[in-house]
Every structure is written in C-alpha cells, then in structure tokens.
Short mmCIF file of C-alpha atoms in Angstrom, two decimals:
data_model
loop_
_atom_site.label_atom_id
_atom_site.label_comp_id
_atom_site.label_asym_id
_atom_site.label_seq_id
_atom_site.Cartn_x
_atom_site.Cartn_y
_atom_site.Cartn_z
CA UNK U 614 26.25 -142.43 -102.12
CA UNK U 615 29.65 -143.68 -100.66
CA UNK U 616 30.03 -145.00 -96.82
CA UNK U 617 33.46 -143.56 -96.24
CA UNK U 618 34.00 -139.42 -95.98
CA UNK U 619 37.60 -138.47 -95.90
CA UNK U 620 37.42 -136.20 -93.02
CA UNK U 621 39.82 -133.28 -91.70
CA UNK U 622 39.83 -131.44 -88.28
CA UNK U 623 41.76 -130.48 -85.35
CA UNK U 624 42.50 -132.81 -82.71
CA UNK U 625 44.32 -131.00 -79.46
CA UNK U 626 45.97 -128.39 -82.13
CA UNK U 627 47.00 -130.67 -84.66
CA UNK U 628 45.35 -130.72 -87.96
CA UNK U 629 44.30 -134.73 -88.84
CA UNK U 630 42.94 -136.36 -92.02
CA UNK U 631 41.33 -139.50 -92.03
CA UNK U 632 38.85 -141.79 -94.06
CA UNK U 633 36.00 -142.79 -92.10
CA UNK U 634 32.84 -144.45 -91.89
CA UNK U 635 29.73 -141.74 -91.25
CA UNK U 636 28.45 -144.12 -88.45
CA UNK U 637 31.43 -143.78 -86.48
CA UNK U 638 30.89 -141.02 -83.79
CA UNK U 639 33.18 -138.75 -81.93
CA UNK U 640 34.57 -141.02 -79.69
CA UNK U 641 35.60 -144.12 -81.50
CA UNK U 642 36.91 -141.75 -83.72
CA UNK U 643 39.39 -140.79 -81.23
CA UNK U 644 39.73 -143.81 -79.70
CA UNK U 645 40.35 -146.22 -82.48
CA UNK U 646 41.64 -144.05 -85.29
CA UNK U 647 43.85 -141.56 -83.20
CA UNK U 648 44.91 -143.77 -80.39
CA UNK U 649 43.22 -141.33 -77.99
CA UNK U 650 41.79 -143.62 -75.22
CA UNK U 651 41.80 -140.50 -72.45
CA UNK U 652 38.12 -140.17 -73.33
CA UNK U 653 36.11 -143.44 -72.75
CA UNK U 654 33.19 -144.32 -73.44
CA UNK U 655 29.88 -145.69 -70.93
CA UNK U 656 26.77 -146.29 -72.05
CA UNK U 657 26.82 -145.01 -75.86
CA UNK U 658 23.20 -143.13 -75.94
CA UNK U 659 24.41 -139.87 -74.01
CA UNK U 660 23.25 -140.55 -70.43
CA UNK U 661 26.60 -141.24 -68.61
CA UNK U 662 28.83 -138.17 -69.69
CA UNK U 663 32.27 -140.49 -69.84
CA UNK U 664 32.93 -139.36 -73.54
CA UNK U 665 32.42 -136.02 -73.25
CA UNK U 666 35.10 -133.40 -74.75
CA UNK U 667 34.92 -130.32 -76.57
CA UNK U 668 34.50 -129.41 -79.96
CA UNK U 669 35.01 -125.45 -81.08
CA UNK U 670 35.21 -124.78 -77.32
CA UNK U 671 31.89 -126.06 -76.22
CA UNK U 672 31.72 -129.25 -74.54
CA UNK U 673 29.52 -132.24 -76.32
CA UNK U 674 28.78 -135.72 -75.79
CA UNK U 675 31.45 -137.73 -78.13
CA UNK U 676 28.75 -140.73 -78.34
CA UNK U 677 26.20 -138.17 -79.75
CA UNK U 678 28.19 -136.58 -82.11
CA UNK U 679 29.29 -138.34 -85.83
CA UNK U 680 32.98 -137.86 -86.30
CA UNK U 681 31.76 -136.58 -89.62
CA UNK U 682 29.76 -133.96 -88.49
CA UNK U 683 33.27 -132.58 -86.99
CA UNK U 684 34.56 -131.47 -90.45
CA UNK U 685 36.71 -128.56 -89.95
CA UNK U 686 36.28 -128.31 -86.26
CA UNK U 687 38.67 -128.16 -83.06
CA UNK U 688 38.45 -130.98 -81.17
CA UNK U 689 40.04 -130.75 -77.53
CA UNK U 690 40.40 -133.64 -74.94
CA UNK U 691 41.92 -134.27 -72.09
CA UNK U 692 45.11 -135.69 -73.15
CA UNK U 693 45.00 -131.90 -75.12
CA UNK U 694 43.90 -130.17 -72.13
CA UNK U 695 46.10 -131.40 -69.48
CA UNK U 696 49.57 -131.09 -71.94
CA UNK U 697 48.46 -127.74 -72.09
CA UNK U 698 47.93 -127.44 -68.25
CA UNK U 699 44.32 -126.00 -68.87
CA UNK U 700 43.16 -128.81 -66.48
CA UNK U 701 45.99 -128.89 -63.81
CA UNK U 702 44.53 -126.82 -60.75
CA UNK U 703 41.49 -129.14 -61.58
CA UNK U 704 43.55 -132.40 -61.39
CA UNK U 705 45.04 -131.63 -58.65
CA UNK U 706 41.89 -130.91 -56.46
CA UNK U 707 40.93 -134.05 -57.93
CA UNK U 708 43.68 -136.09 -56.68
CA UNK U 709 43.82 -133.90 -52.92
CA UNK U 710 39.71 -134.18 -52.74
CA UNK U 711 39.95 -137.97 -53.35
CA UNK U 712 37.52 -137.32 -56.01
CA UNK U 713 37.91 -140.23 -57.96
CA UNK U 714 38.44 -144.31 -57.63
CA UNK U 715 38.27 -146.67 -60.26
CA UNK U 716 38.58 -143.13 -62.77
CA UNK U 717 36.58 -143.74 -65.94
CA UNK U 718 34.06 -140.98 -65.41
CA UNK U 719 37.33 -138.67 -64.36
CA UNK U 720 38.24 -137.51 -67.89
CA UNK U 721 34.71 -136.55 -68.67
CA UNK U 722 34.17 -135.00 -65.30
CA UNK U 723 37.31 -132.90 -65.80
CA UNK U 724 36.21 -131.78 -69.23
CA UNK U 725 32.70 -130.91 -67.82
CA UNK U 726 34.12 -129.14 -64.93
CA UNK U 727 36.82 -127.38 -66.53
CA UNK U 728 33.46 -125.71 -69.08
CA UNK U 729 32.14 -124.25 -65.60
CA UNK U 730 35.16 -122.86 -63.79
CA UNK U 731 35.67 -121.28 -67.15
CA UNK U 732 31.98 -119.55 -67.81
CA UNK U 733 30.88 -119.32 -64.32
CA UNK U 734 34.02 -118.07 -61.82
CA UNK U 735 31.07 -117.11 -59.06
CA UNK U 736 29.54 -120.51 -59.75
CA UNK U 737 27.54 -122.01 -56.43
CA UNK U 738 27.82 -125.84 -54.83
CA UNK U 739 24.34 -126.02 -56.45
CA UNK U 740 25.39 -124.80 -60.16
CA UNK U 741 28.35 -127.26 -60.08
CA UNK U 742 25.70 -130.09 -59.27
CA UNK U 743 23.85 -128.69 -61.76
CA UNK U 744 26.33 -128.25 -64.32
CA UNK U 745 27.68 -131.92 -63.31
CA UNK U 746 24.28 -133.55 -63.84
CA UNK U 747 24.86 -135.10 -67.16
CA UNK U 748 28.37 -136.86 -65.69
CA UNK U 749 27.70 -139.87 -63.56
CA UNK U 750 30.11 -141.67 -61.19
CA UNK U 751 29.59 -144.94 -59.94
CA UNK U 752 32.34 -144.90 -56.80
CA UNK U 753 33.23 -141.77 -55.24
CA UNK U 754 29.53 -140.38 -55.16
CA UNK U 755 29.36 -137.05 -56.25
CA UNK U 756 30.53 -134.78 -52.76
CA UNK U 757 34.27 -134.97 -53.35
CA UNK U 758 33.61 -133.90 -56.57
CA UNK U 759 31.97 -130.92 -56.42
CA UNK U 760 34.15 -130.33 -52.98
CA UNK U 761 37.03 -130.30 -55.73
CA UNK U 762 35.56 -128.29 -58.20
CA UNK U 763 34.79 -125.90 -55.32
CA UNK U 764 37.90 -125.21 -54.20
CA UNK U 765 39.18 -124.56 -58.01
CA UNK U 766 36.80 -122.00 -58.21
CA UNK U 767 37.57 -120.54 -54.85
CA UNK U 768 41.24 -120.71 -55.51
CA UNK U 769 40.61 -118.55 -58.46
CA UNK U 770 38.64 -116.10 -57.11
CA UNK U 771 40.91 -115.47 -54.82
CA UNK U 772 43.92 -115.06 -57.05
CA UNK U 773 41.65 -113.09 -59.20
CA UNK U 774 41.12 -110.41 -56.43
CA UNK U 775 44.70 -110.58 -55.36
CA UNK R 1223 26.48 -150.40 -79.25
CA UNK R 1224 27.12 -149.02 -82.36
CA UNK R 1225 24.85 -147.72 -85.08
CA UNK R 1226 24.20 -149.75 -88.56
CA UNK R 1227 26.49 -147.85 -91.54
CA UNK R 1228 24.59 -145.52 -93.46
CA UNK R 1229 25.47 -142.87 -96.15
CA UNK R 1230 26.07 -139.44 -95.63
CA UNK R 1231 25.24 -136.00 -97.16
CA UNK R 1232 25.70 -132.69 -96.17
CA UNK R 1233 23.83 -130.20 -98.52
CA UNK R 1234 24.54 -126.81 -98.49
CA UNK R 1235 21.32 -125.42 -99.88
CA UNK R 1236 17.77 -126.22 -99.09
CA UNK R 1237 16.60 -126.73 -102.21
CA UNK R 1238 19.48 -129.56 -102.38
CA UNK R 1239 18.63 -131.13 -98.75
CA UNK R 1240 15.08 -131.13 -100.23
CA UNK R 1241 15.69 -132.92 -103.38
CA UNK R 1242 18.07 -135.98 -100.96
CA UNK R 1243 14.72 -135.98 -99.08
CA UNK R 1244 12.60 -136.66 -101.99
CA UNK R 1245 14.65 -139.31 -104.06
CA UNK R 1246 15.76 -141.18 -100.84
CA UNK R 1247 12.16 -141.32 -99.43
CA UNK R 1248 12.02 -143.02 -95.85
CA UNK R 1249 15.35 -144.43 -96.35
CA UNK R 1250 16.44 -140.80 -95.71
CA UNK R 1251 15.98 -138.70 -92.22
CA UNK R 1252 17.63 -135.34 -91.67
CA UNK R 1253 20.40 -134.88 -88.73
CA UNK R 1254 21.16 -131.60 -87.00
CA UNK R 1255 22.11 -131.71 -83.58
CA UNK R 1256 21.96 -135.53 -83.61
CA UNK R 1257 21.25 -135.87 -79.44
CA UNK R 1258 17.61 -138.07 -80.23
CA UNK R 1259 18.94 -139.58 -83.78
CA UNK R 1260 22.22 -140.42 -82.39
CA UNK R 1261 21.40 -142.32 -79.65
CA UNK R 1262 18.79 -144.22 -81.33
CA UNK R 1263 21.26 -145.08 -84.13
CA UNK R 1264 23.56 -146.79 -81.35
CA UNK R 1265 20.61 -148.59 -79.69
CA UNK R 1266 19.80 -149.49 -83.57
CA UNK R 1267 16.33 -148.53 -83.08
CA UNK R 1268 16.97 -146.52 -86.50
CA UNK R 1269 18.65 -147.73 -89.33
CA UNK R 1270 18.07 -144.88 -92.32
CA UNK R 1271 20.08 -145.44 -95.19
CA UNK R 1272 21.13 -142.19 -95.65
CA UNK R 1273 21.69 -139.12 -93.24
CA UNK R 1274 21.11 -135.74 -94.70
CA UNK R 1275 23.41 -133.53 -92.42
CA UNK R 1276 21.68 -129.62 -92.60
CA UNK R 1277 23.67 -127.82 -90.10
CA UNK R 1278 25.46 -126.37 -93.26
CA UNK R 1279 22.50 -124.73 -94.58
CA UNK R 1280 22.30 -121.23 -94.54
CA UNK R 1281 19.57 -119.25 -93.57
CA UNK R 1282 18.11 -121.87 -90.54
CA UNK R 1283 19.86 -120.89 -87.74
CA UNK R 1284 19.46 -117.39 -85.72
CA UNK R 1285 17.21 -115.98 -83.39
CA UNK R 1286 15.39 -112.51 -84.29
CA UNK R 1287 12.07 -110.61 -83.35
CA UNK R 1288 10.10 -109.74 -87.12
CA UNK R 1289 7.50 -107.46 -86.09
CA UNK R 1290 4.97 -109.17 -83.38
CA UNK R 1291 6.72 -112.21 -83.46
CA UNK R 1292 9.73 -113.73 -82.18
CA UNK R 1293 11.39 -116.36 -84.70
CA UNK R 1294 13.90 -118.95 -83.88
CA UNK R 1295 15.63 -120.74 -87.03
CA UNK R 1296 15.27 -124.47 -86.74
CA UNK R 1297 19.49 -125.01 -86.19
CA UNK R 1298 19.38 -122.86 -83.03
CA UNK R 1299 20.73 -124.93 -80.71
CA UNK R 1300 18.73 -125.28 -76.95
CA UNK R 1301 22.02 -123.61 -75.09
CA UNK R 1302 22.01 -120.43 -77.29
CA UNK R 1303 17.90 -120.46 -76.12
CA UNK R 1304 19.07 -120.54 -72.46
CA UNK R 1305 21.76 -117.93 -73.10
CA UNK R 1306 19.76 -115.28 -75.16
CA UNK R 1307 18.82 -111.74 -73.89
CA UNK R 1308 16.39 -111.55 -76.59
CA UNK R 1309 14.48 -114.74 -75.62
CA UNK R 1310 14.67 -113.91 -72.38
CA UNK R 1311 13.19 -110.33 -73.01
CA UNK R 1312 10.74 -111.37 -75.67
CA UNK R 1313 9.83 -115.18 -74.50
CA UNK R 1314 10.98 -115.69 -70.92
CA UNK R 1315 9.25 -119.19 -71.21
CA UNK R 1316 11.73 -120.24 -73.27
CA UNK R 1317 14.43 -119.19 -71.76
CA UNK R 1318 12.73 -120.62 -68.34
CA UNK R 1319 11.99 -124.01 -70.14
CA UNK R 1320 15.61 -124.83 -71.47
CA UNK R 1321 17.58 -125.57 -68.67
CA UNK R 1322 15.82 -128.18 -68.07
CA UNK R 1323 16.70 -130.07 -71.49
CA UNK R 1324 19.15 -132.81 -70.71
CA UNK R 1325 22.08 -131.18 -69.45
CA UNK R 1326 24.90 -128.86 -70.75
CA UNK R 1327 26.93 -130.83 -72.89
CA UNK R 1328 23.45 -131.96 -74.89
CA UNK R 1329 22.25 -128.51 -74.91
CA UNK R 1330 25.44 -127.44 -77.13
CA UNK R 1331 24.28 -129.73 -79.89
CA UNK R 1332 20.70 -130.65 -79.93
CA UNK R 1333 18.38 -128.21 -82.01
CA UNK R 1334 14.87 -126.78 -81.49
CA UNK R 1335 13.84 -127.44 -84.84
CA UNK R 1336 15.10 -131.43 -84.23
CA UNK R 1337 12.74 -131.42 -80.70
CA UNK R 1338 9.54 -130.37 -82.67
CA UNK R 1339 10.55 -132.37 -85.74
CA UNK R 1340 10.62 -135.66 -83.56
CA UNK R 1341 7.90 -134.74 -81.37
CA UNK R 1342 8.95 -136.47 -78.35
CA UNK R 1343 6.08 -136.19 -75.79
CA UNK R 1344 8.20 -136.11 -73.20
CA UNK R 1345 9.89 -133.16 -74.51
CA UNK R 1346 9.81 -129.41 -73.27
CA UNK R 1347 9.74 -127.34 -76.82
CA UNK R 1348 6.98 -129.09 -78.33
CA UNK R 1349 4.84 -128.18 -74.88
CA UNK R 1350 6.01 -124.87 -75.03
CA UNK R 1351 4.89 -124.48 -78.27
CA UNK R 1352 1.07 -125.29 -77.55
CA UNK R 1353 1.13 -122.92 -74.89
CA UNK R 1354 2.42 -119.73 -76.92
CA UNK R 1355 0.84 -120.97 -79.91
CA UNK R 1356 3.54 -120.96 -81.96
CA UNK R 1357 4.08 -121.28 -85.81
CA UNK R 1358 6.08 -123.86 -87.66
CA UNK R 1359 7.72 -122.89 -91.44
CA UNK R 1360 7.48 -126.12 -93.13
CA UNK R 1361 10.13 -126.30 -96.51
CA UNK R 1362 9.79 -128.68 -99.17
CA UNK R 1363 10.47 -128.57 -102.73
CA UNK R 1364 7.09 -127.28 -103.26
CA UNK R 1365 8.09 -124.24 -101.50
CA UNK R 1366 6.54 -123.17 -97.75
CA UNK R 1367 3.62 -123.52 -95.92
CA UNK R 1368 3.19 -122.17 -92.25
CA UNK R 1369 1.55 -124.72 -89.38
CA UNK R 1370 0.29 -123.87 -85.99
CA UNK R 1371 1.66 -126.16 -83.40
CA UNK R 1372 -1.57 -126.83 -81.93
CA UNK R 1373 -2.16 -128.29 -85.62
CA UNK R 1374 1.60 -129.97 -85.74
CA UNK R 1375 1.48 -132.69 -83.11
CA UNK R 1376 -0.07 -135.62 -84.09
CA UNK R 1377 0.87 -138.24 -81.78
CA UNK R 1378 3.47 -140.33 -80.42
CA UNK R 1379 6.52 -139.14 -82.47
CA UNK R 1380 3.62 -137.99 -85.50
CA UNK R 1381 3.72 -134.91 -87.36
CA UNK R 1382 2.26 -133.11 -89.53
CA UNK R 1383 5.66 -132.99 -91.57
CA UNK R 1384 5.14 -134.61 -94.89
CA UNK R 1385 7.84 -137.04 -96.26
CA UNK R 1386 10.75 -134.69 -97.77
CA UNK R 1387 9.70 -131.71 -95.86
CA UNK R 1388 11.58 -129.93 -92.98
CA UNK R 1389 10.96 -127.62 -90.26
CA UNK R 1390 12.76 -123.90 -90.99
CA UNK R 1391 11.60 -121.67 -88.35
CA UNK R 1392 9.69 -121.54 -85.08
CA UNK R 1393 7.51 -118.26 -84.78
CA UNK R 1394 6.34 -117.52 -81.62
CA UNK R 1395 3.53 -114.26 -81.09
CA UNK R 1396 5.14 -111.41 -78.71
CA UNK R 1397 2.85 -111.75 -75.19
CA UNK R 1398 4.46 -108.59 -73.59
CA UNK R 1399 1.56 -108.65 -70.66
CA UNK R 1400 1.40 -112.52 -70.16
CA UNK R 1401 3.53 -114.04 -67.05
CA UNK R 1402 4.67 -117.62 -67.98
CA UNK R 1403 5.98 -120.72 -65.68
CA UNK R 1404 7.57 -123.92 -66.57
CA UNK R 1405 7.97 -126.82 -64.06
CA UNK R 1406 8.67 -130.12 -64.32
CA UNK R 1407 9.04 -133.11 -62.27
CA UNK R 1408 11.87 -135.63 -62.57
CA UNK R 1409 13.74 -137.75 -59.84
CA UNK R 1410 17.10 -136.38 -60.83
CA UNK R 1411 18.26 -133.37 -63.30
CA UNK R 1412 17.90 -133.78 -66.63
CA UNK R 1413 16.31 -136.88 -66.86
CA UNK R 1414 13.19 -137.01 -68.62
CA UNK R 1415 10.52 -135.63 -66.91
CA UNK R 1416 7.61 -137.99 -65.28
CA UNK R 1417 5.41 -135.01 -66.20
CA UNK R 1418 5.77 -131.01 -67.24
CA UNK R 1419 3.77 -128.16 -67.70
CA UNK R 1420 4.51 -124.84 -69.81
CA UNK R 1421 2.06 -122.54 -68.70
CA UNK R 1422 1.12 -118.82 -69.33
CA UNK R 1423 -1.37 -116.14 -68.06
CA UNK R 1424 -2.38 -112.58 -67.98
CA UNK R 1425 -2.88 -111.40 -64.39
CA UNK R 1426 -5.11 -108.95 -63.62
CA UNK R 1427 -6.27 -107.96 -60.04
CA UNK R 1428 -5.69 -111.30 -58.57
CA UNK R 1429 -7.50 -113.23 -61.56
CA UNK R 1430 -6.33 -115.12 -64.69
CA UNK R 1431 -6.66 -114.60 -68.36
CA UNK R 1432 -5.85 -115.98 -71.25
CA UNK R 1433 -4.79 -119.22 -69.25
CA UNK R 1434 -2.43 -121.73 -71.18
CA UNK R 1435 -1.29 -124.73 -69.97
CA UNK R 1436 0.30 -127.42 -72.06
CA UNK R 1437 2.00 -130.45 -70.40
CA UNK R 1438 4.72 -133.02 -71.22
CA UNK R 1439 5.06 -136.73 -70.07
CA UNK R 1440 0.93 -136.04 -70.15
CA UNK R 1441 0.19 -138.63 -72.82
CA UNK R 1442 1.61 -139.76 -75.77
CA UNK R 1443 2.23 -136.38 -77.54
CA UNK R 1444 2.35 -133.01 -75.87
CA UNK R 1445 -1.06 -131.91 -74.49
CA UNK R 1446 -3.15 -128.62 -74.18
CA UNK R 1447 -5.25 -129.25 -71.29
CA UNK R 1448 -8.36 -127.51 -72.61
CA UNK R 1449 -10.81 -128.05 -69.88
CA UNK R 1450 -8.63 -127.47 -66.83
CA UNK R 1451 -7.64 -123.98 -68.95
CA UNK R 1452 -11.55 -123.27 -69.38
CA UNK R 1453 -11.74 -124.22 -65.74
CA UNK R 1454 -9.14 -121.70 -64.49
CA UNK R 1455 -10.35 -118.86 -66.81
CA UNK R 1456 -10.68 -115.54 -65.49
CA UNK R 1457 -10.39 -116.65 -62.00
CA UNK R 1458 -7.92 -116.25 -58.99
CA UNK R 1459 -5.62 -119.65 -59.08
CA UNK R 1460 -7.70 -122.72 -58.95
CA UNK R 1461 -6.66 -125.13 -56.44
CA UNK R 1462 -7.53 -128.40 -57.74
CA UNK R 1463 -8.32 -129.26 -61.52
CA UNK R 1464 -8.15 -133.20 -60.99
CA UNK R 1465 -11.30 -133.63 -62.89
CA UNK R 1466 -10.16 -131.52 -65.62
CA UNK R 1467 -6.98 -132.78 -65.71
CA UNK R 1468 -8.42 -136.43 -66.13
CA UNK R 1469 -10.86 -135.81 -69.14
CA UNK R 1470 -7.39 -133.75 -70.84
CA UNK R 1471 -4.41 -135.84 -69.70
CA UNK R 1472 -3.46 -139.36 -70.58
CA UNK R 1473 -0.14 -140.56 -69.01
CA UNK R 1474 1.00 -143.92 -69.68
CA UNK R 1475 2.28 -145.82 -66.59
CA UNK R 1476 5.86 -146.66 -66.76
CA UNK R 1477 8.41 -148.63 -64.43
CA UNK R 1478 8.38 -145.95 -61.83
CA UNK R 1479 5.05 -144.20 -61.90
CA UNK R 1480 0.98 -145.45 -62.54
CA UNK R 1481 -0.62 -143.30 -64.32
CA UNK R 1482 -2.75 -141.98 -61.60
CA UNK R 1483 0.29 -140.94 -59.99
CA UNK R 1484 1.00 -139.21 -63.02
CA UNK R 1485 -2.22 -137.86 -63.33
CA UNK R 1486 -1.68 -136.34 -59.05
CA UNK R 1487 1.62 -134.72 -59.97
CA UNK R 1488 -0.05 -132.75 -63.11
CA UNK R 1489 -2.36 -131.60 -60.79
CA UNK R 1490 0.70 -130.52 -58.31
CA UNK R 1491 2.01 -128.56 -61.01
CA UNK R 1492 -0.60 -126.69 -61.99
CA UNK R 1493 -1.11 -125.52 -58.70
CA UNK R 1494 1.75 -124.27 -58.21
CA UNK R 1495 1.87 -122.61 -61.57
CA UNK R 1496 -1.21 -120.89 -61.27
CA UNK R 1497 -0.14 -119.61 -58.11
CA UNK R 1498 2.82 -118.53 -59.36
CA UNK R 1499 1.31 -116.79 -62.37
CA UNK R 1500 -0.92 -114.77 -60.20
CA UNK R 1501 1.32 -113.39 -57.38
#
C-alpha cells in the first residue's frame, strides 16, 4: 500500500499531474503544489468556508476534500474564475458595497456567491444568508455582503428582462 | 492542522472494497463524502492506516422507488436529497430535513450512507430514519443482510455495522397518508443542532395516528421518544409531554446549554410539531 498517488485533474482548464500524498486535501494541494494561494485556508475542519472552490461545477469545502479524491475532476478557483470574468459583476459589487476588509474570507465568499446568482437568479436577502451560512467573516459583518450579492442578482434580472 | 499520512485505495467493486475491509481490519475505515472523516483526520482525532475510497463503486449511488419503498443508495449525496422531486413526492421528510445539514458547499459532498454509518447523534438522517422506520442493506463479503434502523443505532457513534461491512442502501416504507415535520434548534444555520425532532403523523379529524417522533442532540445516539409518542396517540396535539420527554430523552449538557434546557426545547418542538402535523 504506497503513500503517494500520482494524481491528474483539471485545475482552471488546464490538465495537471502530480505525485501526492493521500492526506493532503484540496487546498494545500492548490496552495503548495500549484502555487494557487487565491483560496486560503481558516480553520481546516470545514466550519469557516475560506477554502471553498468548485470541483465539477459544484462548490465544496477544499479542507474536506482529499486532493486524491479529485482524480479526473475540474477544479475551478478564483484565480480561474475571475481570468475568465465569471466573477467580475460580483467583484465589483464587492469592492462598491465595501464588502470586504482584511479579505481572506473574500475568495471563498465569491466562490459561494457566484454558486447562488448562478442556480437561484430570483434568490431572496434571506436565501443569500442562507446560502452564505457556511462562509464566515470576521470584519465587514455580513450586511455589505449580502447588500452586494443583492445587487448582482438584481442587476441581472434586470438585464435578463431587458 | 493536518491529518497523519495514511494509504489509499479506491476499489471499484464491492466485493474488492470488502476484501481491503477485511485484511486491513480497524486499521481500515471507508471514505465517501469525507465531510465527518475529513475533519477529524485534520483535528487527528483519527488516524486509520488506510482509507478505502468507495465513491467509485457502482451500483451505491441513486435514488429510486421499488415497489412500497423508497431506496436511496448509500453515495447519494445530502444536496441531491434536497433537490429531488422524487423524495420530495415520496418522502417529503427528507427533503424537509436536508437543508438543514451543514450548509451548501458540505451538502455537495457528504453522503447519507456516511451520516448513518457514523451515527452522529447530533445528526438529522439517522433521526429521520427512526421515525420512518427505515431499512439499512448491510454488504460484507458474506453477502447482505437487511437492518431496521430502530435496530442500527447503538450508541454514541455505535452501530450495528460489523468490522468489514458497509452500508449499501437506505429503504424507507412509502407513507402516502402520513404528514411529517422536521425542526431543529440551533443558534445560527447550520451549526449543529442543540436539539431536533423528525416527526410524522396521520391526521384524521383533528386527532393523531401513527405518531413518530425521533429527536437529535436528545442523548447520545438518535432517540425514539416512545412514551411521549404513546402519550400523543390518537389524540388532538398534546401540549406538553415534559414528563414523557424526561423518562425518553437524555441530553448531555454542553458549554452553552444544561441539559434541562435541553430537555425544555424538546418539549418546544414537539409542540409545535404536533401542531403542525394536525392543522
């Protein structure tokens, strides 16, 4: 039974190939071996929401999940997401709303709010609190937040009936 | 932190996952979704020599209604519970109860047949389980063998899983004419709850029948409160079951809540369910 897996997957389009340890999860893995520090990492059990990205399109806590496990997958960030302008309306609110300070919960915040604006275009104050709950922030509080996720998904309604 | 190194397989059959199992004993533990074993690899509270990875296995995921029963392979993951007409149309407790597991990003990843597996008390499928009295299809090399929940739960984190056997399927009886509730309590979304209850009833003409109600966060393994469910029996909703709820329930105290404040807030909750169910 060997401690290394070579390991192949998708990483914001590209295809990468690595050796690496079956303990190391998602987020190390993109930290350490890829150079990827966008996505950080809080409190390492899955309470904080700092590390989270998306793997095959659904977002997952990078801390809870082995890089192993992410054989074959698509792996998307936010250094992925925002070259690709997927995240820029949300940036933006984010920067106009003031919605962040010191920014380490930002990139997992983004990630997490860029999920809902994408499943749930008719999504309430309330469902973006709800959807938000797993991402904490320590210096804003939480109401510029959702004020900025709230006017990304009013924006787009609009343009969407326009 | 970060977890202790450990070996890695990823069977593809379970007849292979099965065999890991058996020749790596307790130095082995299965990972699907990983949200529970994860975390308590980074705290180090495990350190298992070897994971045996079954997400690859076929035939364990997939949700599908066989005859009077609804059956949920053990790889179904809690988000595609949430999202499913036909748990909603066929189990609406269910698809009531997941929503409030962790939150989104968890709910992608984490697997039903992982929550009753570990057997967290604090959990919500486990408690849902004891109220529909659901089924568990145990696999081992030895082949099947089917357990009723109300049989499976054997204590903090204790199972009736024997060492190099896994849980396949949930199956959960069709209750077309029951009404079903879940509520918990917790201080902020998400979070673990102080205390829960799954409960389900048949209303007729103001009265209730076939009353379930099994709790989480009510001791230390999920909890069919048989004398407050005697108690409410065939009766409009009861307001008070206190005494019941005291000879059935026993919450440990934590840093926030005594367990007599525990004990209170189980009572809330089935008051309110009970209403519920009946109106």
């Amino acid at each position: 039974m060997d401690h290394t897996s070579t390991l192949t997957l998708t990483v914001n389009g590209t295809k990468v190939s690595r050796t690496v340890q079956p303990r190391t999860h998602l987020i190390d893995f993109l930290r350490d071996e890829l150079g990827l520090t966008g996505s950080h990492i809080g409190c390492e059990h899955g309470v904080c929401g700092a590390c989270t990205v998306r793997v095959d399109g659904t977002i997952v806590r990078g801390c809870l999940t082995l890089a192993v496990q992410c054989e074959g997958k698509a792996v998307d960030t936010v250094e992925g997401l925002s070259d690709s302008g997927e995240l820029a309306q949300l940036q933006q609110a984010f920067h106009e709303r003031n919605a962040l300070q010191c920014g380490y919960c930002t990139p997992g915040m983004l990630v997490a709010a860029l999920d809902l604006v994408k499943s749930e275009p008719d999504a309430t104050r309330e469902r973006i609190r709800e959807h938000l709950s797993g991402n904490y922030c320590r210096c804003t509080g939480y109401q510029a937040i959702v004020d900025a996720i709230e006017t990304v998904l009013v924006h787009r309604r609009k343009e969407a009936r326009a | 932190m970060k977890s202790p190194a450990f070996a890695y397989a990823k069977p593809r059959t379970l007849d292979e996952a099965c065999g890991l199992l058996e020749a790596h004993g307790e130095e082995s533990r299965i990972i699907a979704g990983g949200q529970s074993l994860v975390a308590m690899l980074n705290l180090r509270l495990a350190a298992p020599g070897l994971l045996v990875d079954i997400n690859a296995i076929e035939g364990l995921g997939g949700i599908s209604v066989q005859g009077d029963r609804l059956v949920i392979g053990a790889l179904v993951r809690h988000r595609e519970i949430e999202q499913s007409g036909m748990v909603a149309e066929n189990c609406p407790l269910l698809a009531q109860a997941a929503p409030h597991i962790a939150h989104v990003a968890i709910r992608n990843s984490g697997t039903i047949g992982g929550s009753i597996a570990l057997a967290d008390p604090a959990a919500e499928w486990p408690a849902c389980c004891l109220a529909l009295d659901a089924t568990f299809r145990l696999v081992s090399k030895k082949g099947e063998r089917r357990v009723a929940a109300r049989d499976f739960f054997k204590g903090l984190f204790a199972t009736a899983l024997r060492p190099a056997e896994l849980v396949a399927a949930i199956e959960i009886p069709l209750l077309p004419n029951h009404r079903s509730v879940f509520l918990e309590l917790a201080r902020r979304r998400g979070d673990y709850a102080i205390v829960g209850l799954a409960a389900l009833a048949r209303p007729e003409g103001g009265r209730l029948h076939d009353v379930r109600l099994a709790y989480l966060g009510g001791g230390d393994a999920p909890i069919l409160a048989r004398h407050a469910m005697q108690a409410a029996e065939g009766k409009p909703p009861a307001a008070d079951l206190s005494a019941e709820l005291a000879r059935d329930l026993s919450p440990l105290a934590d840093l926030e809540n005594r367990a007599a404040t525990k004990l209170h807030l189980a009572n809330v909750l089935a008051r309110r369910a009970l209403a519920a169910l009946a109106a």
